[in-house]
Amino acid sequence: MTRVTSSGNPPAGDAPAGRHAVVVGGGLAGATAALALADAGVRVTLLEGRPRLGGLVFSFQRGDLTVDNGQHVYLRCCTAYRWFLDRIEGAALAPLQNRLDVPVIDADRPEGRRLGRLRRDPLPVPLHLGRSLAAYPHLSLAERANVGRAALALKGLDLADPALDDQDFGSWLAAHGQSPRAVEALWDLVGVATLNAVAGDASLALAAMVFKTGLLSDPGAADIGWAHVPLGDLHDRLTRKALDSAGVRTEVRTRVTSVSRRDDGSWSVQVPGETLDADAVVLAVPQREAYDLLPAGALDDPGRLLGIGTAPILNLHVVYDRTVLTSPFFAALGSPVQWVFDRTRASGLREGQYLAVSQSVAQNDIDEPVAVLRERYLPELERLLPGTRGATVRDFFVTRERTATFAPAPGVGRLRPGARTKAPGLYLAGAWTATGWPATMEGAVRSGVGAADAALSSLGRPRPRHLFAWDGAAGRGAPGPAVREGLR
């Protein structure tokens, strides 16, 4: 068996006596749970099957380029993820906009390419977006007025109402006077990127959380932040450094094969060549892996985990021989292109420009050959960005995450389990658990905090004072409805 132990961590046999927790999974949820438990004085072992930490938020090398598997951003309202960045000392590497400002290009207009913007003013909600929507060129005057009325109705929804989860967002929008164009040019512009589903396929409960929290809670809630360095610098290198400093034993290339409870109430975690004893176990892995590892009786209906669907995200990576985009990013309408980001500096590219095209709801494209995607998308970038005309494409490649997120379909809320299971000492974490949020970095961090809270309560250990907290969270096993992050 090949395993790598992070430097600075004592072998299991030499670790100080006391309570021991094993966290299975080294993504954001698992790393958060491990840090929280270690900060409370629990001895922690973190096991990750991949050769790196970060889960679905990672980087890799392609020649001289450092490439993120996909574009991930967060919003100012993502208070848990912002806490995590502070905890790993990475906040300065992923700054926020001073003020929400999203260029929106529509290249499919009879009069030619048109640029609009979604930006906020320093005014209270909902006036902070009033001027932007009033001047938004991609909607008619009547559509803009109807958007305002729908936003007020959305603001009035009670996120604690379970009936919202059974409705789809598209039907709700249609019932509130939203035209197909308004759905495309505004509601799906935001919703597809945050939910990874079009309005008609999304739970009203999750969509309402996105819009109420991101656009209707605080004037600055939707300000966008993103990593100005490779994601691996944050979610592998700095996270591993923080885990090391906290005394966590971190093992990568170590896949857990079974988790079982002993007669004395302790836990046995089996990996190739070793059995770990634990007082608490956190399963911070995707729902299907969790289903395979759950012991009998841990959930009333473990099969419900298999009912939580998944949705893909496709990323296209294009390297040009010159600068073709002068803004950090833009969103597109009237095109299969959704969001485009400039990743030149973060990737280490010294000449030309590197753009990442982020495509959510990618079911139709996720398995297409690279040549087909190149033929489809490069002409679209030429329509959207005049600067690409005549530019040489030095490289074009694709990254695919076929199970990037859980599918936020109506009814998914009743399938998502909380942090606690029926087996004492066994906890669940992951963006797919019952955080009240869709599948994002924010939801993943919140799930890790919820699992750690539950474990610490059972272990009789005090909650670290600096651990992220929200109203009513301390001492609970899982967070209730809260606020949510933006694009992945």
mmCIF file of C-alpha atoms in Angstrom, residues 104-338:
data_model
loop_
_atom_site.group_PDB
_atom_site.id
_atom_site.type_symbol
_atom_site.label_atom_id
_atom_site.label_comp_id
_atom_site.label_asym_id
_atom_site.label_seq_id
_atom_site.Cartn_x
_atom_site.Cartn_y
_atom_site.Cartn_z
ATOM 1 C CA VAL A 104 -23.609 40.377 -19.536
ATOM 2 C CA ILE A 105 -23.100 40.071 -23.312
ATOM 3 C CA ASP A 106 -25.898 39.153 -25.723
ATOM 4 C CA ALA A 107 -24.478 38.407 -29.169
ATOM 5 C CA ASP A 108 -27.765 37.145 -30.592
ATOM 6 C CA ARG A 109 -29.434 40.491 -31.253
ATOM 7 C CA PRO A 110 -30.680 41.763 -34.640
ATOM 8 C CA GLU A 111 -28.895 45.065 -34.003
ATOM 9 C CA GLY A 112 -25.668 43.286 -33.072
ATOM 10 C CA ARG A 113 -23.772 42.429 -29.913
ATOM 11 C CA ARG A 114 -25.066 44.231 -26.819
ATOM 12 C CA LEU A 115 -23.411 44.634 -23.427
ATOM 13 C CA GLY A 116 -25.397 45.057 -20.218
ATOM 14 C CA ARG A 117 -24.372 44.955 -16.573
ATOM 15 C CA LEU A 118 -25.767 43.694 -13.316
ATOM 16 C CA ARG A 119 -24.280 45.862 -10.595
ATOM 17 C CA ARG A 120 -25.301 47.209 -7.244
ATOM 18 C CA ASP A 121 -25.424 50.679 -5.799
ATOM 19 C CA PRO A 122 -24.638 51.557 -2.147
ATOM 20 C CA LEU A 123 -28.341 51.638 -1.271
ATOM 21 C CA PRO A 124 -30.521 49.450 0.961
ATOM 22 C CA VAL A 125 -32.263 46.330 -0.364
ATOM 23 C CA PRO A 126 -34.025 46.255 -2.821
ATOM 24 C CA LEU A 127 -32.984 49.686 -4.106
ATOM 25 C CA HIS A 128 -29.368 48.487 -4.422
ATOM 26 C CA LEU A 129 -30.250 46.778 -7.733
ATOM 27 C CA GLY A 130 -32.964 49.175 -8.862
ATOM 28 C CA ARG A 131 -30.884 51.330 -11.196
ATOM 29 C CA SER A 132 -29.132 48.302 -12.684
ATOM 30 C CA LEU A 133 -32.387 46.514 -13.491
ATOM 31 C CA ALA A 134 -34.011 49.685 -14.771
ATOM 32 C CA ALA A 135 -31.217 50.039 -17.332
ATOM 33 C CA TYR A 136 -30.755 46.331 -18.075
ATOM 34 C CA PRO A 137 -30.880 46.223 -21.878
ATOM 35 C CA HIS A 138 -31.612 42.509 -22.183
ATOM 36 C CA LEU A 139 -35.203 42.889 -20.924
ATOM 37 C CA SER A 140 -38.099 45.052 -22.068
ATOM 38 C CA LEU A 141 -39.515 47.738 -19.823
ATOM 39 C CA ALA A 142 -42.516 45.531 -18.983
ATOM 40 C CA GLU A 143 -40.263 42.554 -18.212
ATOM 41 C CA ARG A 144 -38.140 44.671 -15.867
ATOM 42 C CA ALA A 145 -41.249 45.797 -13.996
ATOM 43 C CA ASN A 146 -42.451 42.201 -13.690
ATOM 44 C CA VAL A 147 -39.029 41.134 -12.376
ATOM 45 C CA GLY A 148 -39.404 43.623 -9.544
ATOM 46 C CA ARG A 149 -42.807 42.262 -8.601
ATOM 47 C CA ALA A 150 -41.550 38.663 -8.678
ATOM 48 C CA ALA A 151 -38.554 39.608 -6.534
ATOM 49 C CA LEU A 152 -40.838 41.074 -3.883
ATOM 50 C CA ALA A 153 -42.965 37.899 -3.924
ATOM 51 C CA LEU A 154 -39.826 35.788 -3.636
ATOM 52 C CA LYS A 155 -38.646 37.859 -0.695
ATOM 53 C CA GLY A 156 -41.905 37.042 1.076
ATOM 54 C CA LEU A 157 -41.485 33.251 0.855
ATOM 55 C CA ASP A 158 -40.834 31.375 4.085
ATOM 56 C CA LEU A 159 -37.763 29.184 3.551
ATOM 57 C CA ALA A 160 -38.874 26.980 6.465
ATOM 58 C CA ASP A 161 -42.033 25.974 4.567
ATOM 59 C CA PRO A 162 -41.478 22.340 3.442
ATOM 60 C CA ALA A 163 -44.007 22.769 0.636
ATOM 61 C CA LEU A 164 -41.502 24.916 -1.273
ATOM 62 C CA ASP A 165 -39.279 21.885 -1.850
ATOM 63 C CA ASP A 166 -42.054 20.106 -3.771
ATOM 64 C CA GLN A 167 -42.488 22.934 -6.298
ATOM 65 C CA ASP A 168 -40.270 23.770 -9.225
ATOM 66 C CA PHE A 169 -38.905 27.267 -9.619
ATOM 67 C CA GLY A 170 -39.852 27.574 -13.292
ATOM 68 C CA SER A 171 -43.561 27.076 -12.644
ATOM 69 C CA TRP A 172 -43.425 29.581 -9.784
ATOM 70 C CA LEU A 173 -41.761 32.159 -12.050
ATOM 71 C CA ALA A 174 -44.341 31.641 -14.801
ATOM 72 C CA ALA A 175 -47.157 32.048 -12.258
ATOM 73 C CA HIS A 176 -45.557 35.340 -11.229
ATOM 74 C CA GLY A 177 -45.497 36.840 -14.694
ATOM 75 C CA GLN A 178 -41.962 35.975 -15.792
ATOM 76 C CA SER A 179 -41.560 35.628 -19.549
ATOM 77 C CA PRO A 180 -39.249 33.007 -21.104
ATOM 78 C CA ARG A 181 -36.874 35.863 -21.959
ATOM 79 C CA ALA A 182 -36.816 37.101 -18.357
ATOM 80 C CA VAL A 183 -36.088 33.590 -17.145
ATOM 81 C CA GLU A 184 -33.210 33.257 -19.616
ATOM 82 C CA ALA A 185 -31.734 36.737 -19.196
ATOM 83 C CA LEU A 186 -31.940 37.019 -15.418
ATOM 84 C CA TRP A 187 -33.293 34.137 -13.348
ATOM 85 C CA ASP A 188 -31.412 31.367 -15.163
ATOM 86 C CA LEU A 189 -28.387 33.573 -15.669
ATOM 87 C CA VAL A 190 -27.924 33.409 -11.900
ATOM 88 C CA GLY A 191 -29.734 30.163 -11.133
ATOM 89 C CA VAL A 192 -27.981 27.877 -13.609
ATOM 90 C CA ALA A 193 -24.587 28.911 -12.239
ATOM 91 C CA THR A 194 -25.597 28.593 -8.580
ATOM 92 C CA LEU A 195 -27.976 25.620 -8.683
ATOM 93 C CA ASN A 196 -26.620 23.687 -11.682
ATOM 94 C CA ALA A 197 -30.181 23.389 -12.987
ATOM 95 C CA VAL A 198 -32.544 25.437 -15.103
ATOM 96 C CA ALA A 199 -35.511 26.962 -13.304
ATOM 97 C CA GLY A 200 -37.965 24.268 -14.396
ATOM 98 C CA ASP A 201 -35.762 21.531 -12.918
ATOM 99 C CA ALA A 202 -34.903 23.280 -9.642
ATOM 100 C CA SER A 203 -36.567 23.077 -6.249
ATOM 101 C CA LEU A 204 -38.298 26.316 -5.365
ATOM 102 C CA ALA A 205 -36.900 25.993 -1.840
ATOM 103 C CA LEU A 206 -33.294 25.980 -3.052
ATOM 104 C CA ALA A 207 -33.861 28.651 -5.685
ATOM 105 C CA ALA A 208 -35.582 30.900 -3.159
ATOM 106 C CA MET A 209 -32.608 30.529 -0.832
ATOM 107 C CA VAL A 210 -30.217 31.544 -3.618
ATOM 108 C CA PHE A 211 -32.099 34.685 -4.570
ATOM 109 C CA LYS A 212 -33.302 35.712 -1.102
ATOM 110 C CA THR A 213 -29.835 35.360 0.368
ATOM 111 C CA GLY A 214 -27.674 36.495 -2.526
ATOM 112 C CA LEU A 215 -29.767 39.349 -3.887
ATOM 113 C CA LEU A 216 -32.428 40.254 -1.335
ATOM 114 C CA SER A 217 -30.781 39.983 2.101
ATOM 115 C CA ASP A 218 -28.009 42.576 2.227
ATOM 116 C CA PRO A 219 -26.756 45.082 -0.370
ATOM 117 C CA GLY A 220 -23.327 43.466 -0.576
ATOM 118 C CA ALA A 221 -24.424 39.831 -0.275
ATOM 119 C CA ALA A 222 -23.849 39.017 -3.964
ATOM 120 C CA ASP A 223 -20.414 40.619 -4.339
ATOM 121 C CA ILE A 224 -18.292 37.966 -6.059
ATOM 122 C CA GLY A 225 -14.983 36.538 -4.860
ATOM 123 C CA TRP A 226 -12.659 34.095 -6.583
ATOM 124 C CA ALA A 227 -9.196 32.632 -6.177
ATOM 125 C CA HIS A 228 -6.411 34.688 -7.741
ATOM 126 C CA VAL A 229 -4.124 31.692 -7.346
ATOM 127 C CA PRO A 230 -4.638 28.058 -8.378
ATOM 128 C CA LEU A 231 -7.330 26.369 -6.312
ATOM 129 C CA GLY A 232 -4.795 23.769 -5.233
ATOM 130 C CA ASP A 233 -2.852 26.469 -3.411
ATOM 131 C CA LEU A 234 -5.887 27.032 -1.190
ATOM 132 C CA HIS A 235 -7.590 23.685 -0.865
ATOM 133 C CA ASP A 236 -4.580 21.412 -0.880
ATOM 134 C CA ARG A 237 -1.391 23.280 0.094
ATOM 135 C CA LEU A 238 -2.760 25.790 2.624
ATOM 136 C CA THR A 239 -5.399 23.397 3.922
ATOM 137 C CA ARG A 240 -2.780 20.717 4.506
ATOM 138 C CA LYS A 241 -0.566 23.246 6.265
ATOM 139 C CA ALA A 242 -3.465 24.197 8.565
ATOM 140 C CA LEU A 243 -4.222 20.548 9.281
ATOM 141 C CA ASP A 244 -0.572 19.888 10.073
ATOM 142 C CA SER A 245 -0.461 22.856 12.451
ATOM 143 C CA ALA A 246 -3.610 21.598 14.183
ATOM 144 C CA GLY A 247 -1.996 18.183 14.726
ATOM 145 C CA VAL A 248 -4.193 16.268 12.282
ATOM 146 C CA ARG A 249 -2.701 13.095 10.850
ATOM 147 C CA THR A 250 -3.457 13.411 7.129
ATOM 148 C CA GLU A 251 -3.250 10.374 4.864
ATOM 149 C CA VAL A 252 -3.767 10.640 1.112
ATOM 150 C CA ARG A 253 -3.900 7.754 -1.359
ATOM 151 C CA THR A 254 -5.722 5.918 1.402
ATOM 152 C CA ARG A 255 -9.146 4.544 0.541
ATOM 153 C CA VAL A 256 -11.442 3.372 3.304
ATOM 154 C CA THR A 257 -12.918 -0.061 2.630
ATOM 155 C CA SER A 258 -15.258 -0.451 5.608
ATOM 156 C CA VAL A 259 -16.567 1.267 8.725
ATOM 157 C CA SER A 260 -18.039 -0.799 11.540
ATOM 158 C CA ARG A 261 -19.112 -0.358 15.154
ATOM 159 C CA ARG A 262 -17.705 -2.580 17.840
ATOM 160 C CA ASP A 263 -19.631 -4.037 20.751
ATOM 161 C CA ASP A 264 -18.040 -1.522 23.128
ATOM 162 C CA GLY A 265 -19.398 1.407 21.078
ATOM 163 C CA SER A 266 -16.092 2.348 19.476
ATOM 164 C CA TRP A 267 -15.533 2.353 15.735
ATOM 165 C CA SER A 268 -13.255 0.418 13.417
ATOM 166 C CA VAL A 269 -12.155 2.028 10.144
ATOM 167 C CA GLN A 270 -10.485 -0.332 7.696
ATOM 168 C CA VAL A 271 -7.984 0.773 5.070
ATOM 169 C CA PRO A 272 -5.621 -1.495 3.115
ATOM 170 C CA GLY A 273 -3.027 -2.748 5.536
ATOM 171 C CA GLU A 274 -4.327 -0.990 8.646
ATOM 172 C CA THR A 275 -7.298 -0.809 11.007
ATOM 173 C CA LEU A 276 -7.929 2.459 12.834
ATOM 174 C CA ASP A 277 -9.824 2.642 16.111
ATOM 175 C CA ALA A 278 -12.008 5.695 16.657
ATOM 176 C CA ASP A 279 -14.471 7.179 19.097
ATOM 177 C CA ALA A 280 -16.172 9.109 16.277
ATOM 178 C CA VAL A 281 -16.226 8.842 12.490
ATOM 179 C CA VAL A 282 -17.238 11.516 9.990
ATOM 180 C CA LEU A 283 -18.068 10.308 6.484
ATOM 181 C CA ALA A 284 -17.350 13.342 4.302
ATOM 182 C CA VAL A 285 -17.625 11.614 0.925
ATOM 183 C CA PRO A 286 -20.160 11.760 -1.945
ATOM 184 C CA GLN A 287 -23.555 10.280 -1.214
ATOM 185 C CA ARG A 288 -22.972 7.058 -3.140
ATOM 186 C CA GLU A 289 -19.699 6.407 -1.351
ATOM 187 C CA ALA A 290 -21.390 7.144 1.956
ATOM 188 C CA TYR A 291 -24.112 4.626 1.086
ATOM 189 C CA ASP A 292 -21.467 1.947 0.469
ATOM 190 C CA LEU A 293 -19.729 2.642 3.805
ATOM 191 C CA LEU A 294 -22.761 3.066 6.079
ATOM 192 C CA PRO A 295 -23.225 0.134 8.473
ATOM 193 C CA ALA A 296 -26.637 -1.487 8.709
ATOM 194 C CA GLY A 297 -29.137 0.547 10.696
ATOM 195 C CA ALA A 298 -27.240 3.843 10.492
ATOM 196 C CA LEU A 299 -30.122 5.437 8.579
ATOM 197 C CA ASP A 300 -33.789 4.466 8.525
ATOM 198 C CA ASP A 301 -33.731 4.398 4.730
ATOM 199 C CA PRO A 302 -30.165 4.468 3.412
ATOM 200 C CA GLY A 303 -31.465 3.917 -0.116
ATOM 201 C CA ARG A 304 -32.665 7.512 -0.167
ATOM 202 C CA LEU A 305 -29.034 8.549 -0.632
ATOM 203 C CA LEU A 306 -29.121 6.851 -4.036
ATOM 204 C CA GLY A 307 -32.193 8.922 -4.874
ATOM 205 C CA ILE A 308 -30.165 12.126 -4.691
ATOM 206 C CA GLY A 309 -29.293 12.674 -8.323
ATOM 207 C CA THR A 310 -26.153 14.267 -9.699
ATOM 208 C CA ALA A 311 -25.529 16.938 -12.302
ATOM 209 C CA PRO A 312 -22.431 17.564 -14.453
ATOM 210 C CA ILE A 313 -20.306 20.647 -15.067
ATOM 211 C CA LEU A 314 -18.079 21.046 -18.120
ATOM 212 C CA ASN A 315 -15.150 23.437 -18.367
ATOM 213 C CA LEU A 316 -13.503 24.459 -21.621
ATOM 214 C CA HIS A 317 -9.986 25.879 -21.462
ATOM 215 C CA VAL A 318 -8.745 28.118 -24.282
ATOM 216 C CA VAL A 319 -5.293 29.666 -24.570
ATOM 217 C CA TYR A 320 -4.934 32.518 -27.087
ATOM 218 C CA ASP A 321 -1.766 34.125 -28.361
ATOM 219 C CA ARG A 322 -2.968 37.591 -27.304
ATOM 220 C CA THR A 323 -5.302 39.371 -24.890
ATOM 221 C CA VAL A 324 -8.905 39.006 -26.060
ATOM 222 C CA LEU A 325 -10.823 39.860 -22.856
ATOM 223 C CA THR A 326 -10.163 42.933 -20.713
ATOM 224 C CA SER A 327 -12.552 42.193 -17.818
ATOM 225 C CA PRO A 328 -12.043 39.428 -15.231
ATOM 226 C CA PHE A 329 -15.166 37.580 -16.413
ATOM 227 C CA PHE A 330 -18.487 37.933 -18.185
ATOM 228 C CA ALA A 331 -21.772 36.058 -18.615
ATOM 229 C CA ALA A 332 -23.371 35.389 -21.991
ATOM 230 C CA LEU A 333 -26.908 35.292 -23.393
ATOM 231 C CA GLY A 334 -28.134 33.982 -26.720
ATOM 232 C CA SER A 335 -25.228 31.558 -26.858
ATOM 233 C CA PRO A 336 -24.370 28.109 -25.517
ATOM 234 C CA VAL A 337 -21.524 29.870 -23.679
ATOM 235 C CA GLN A 338 -22.506 30.656 -20.071
#
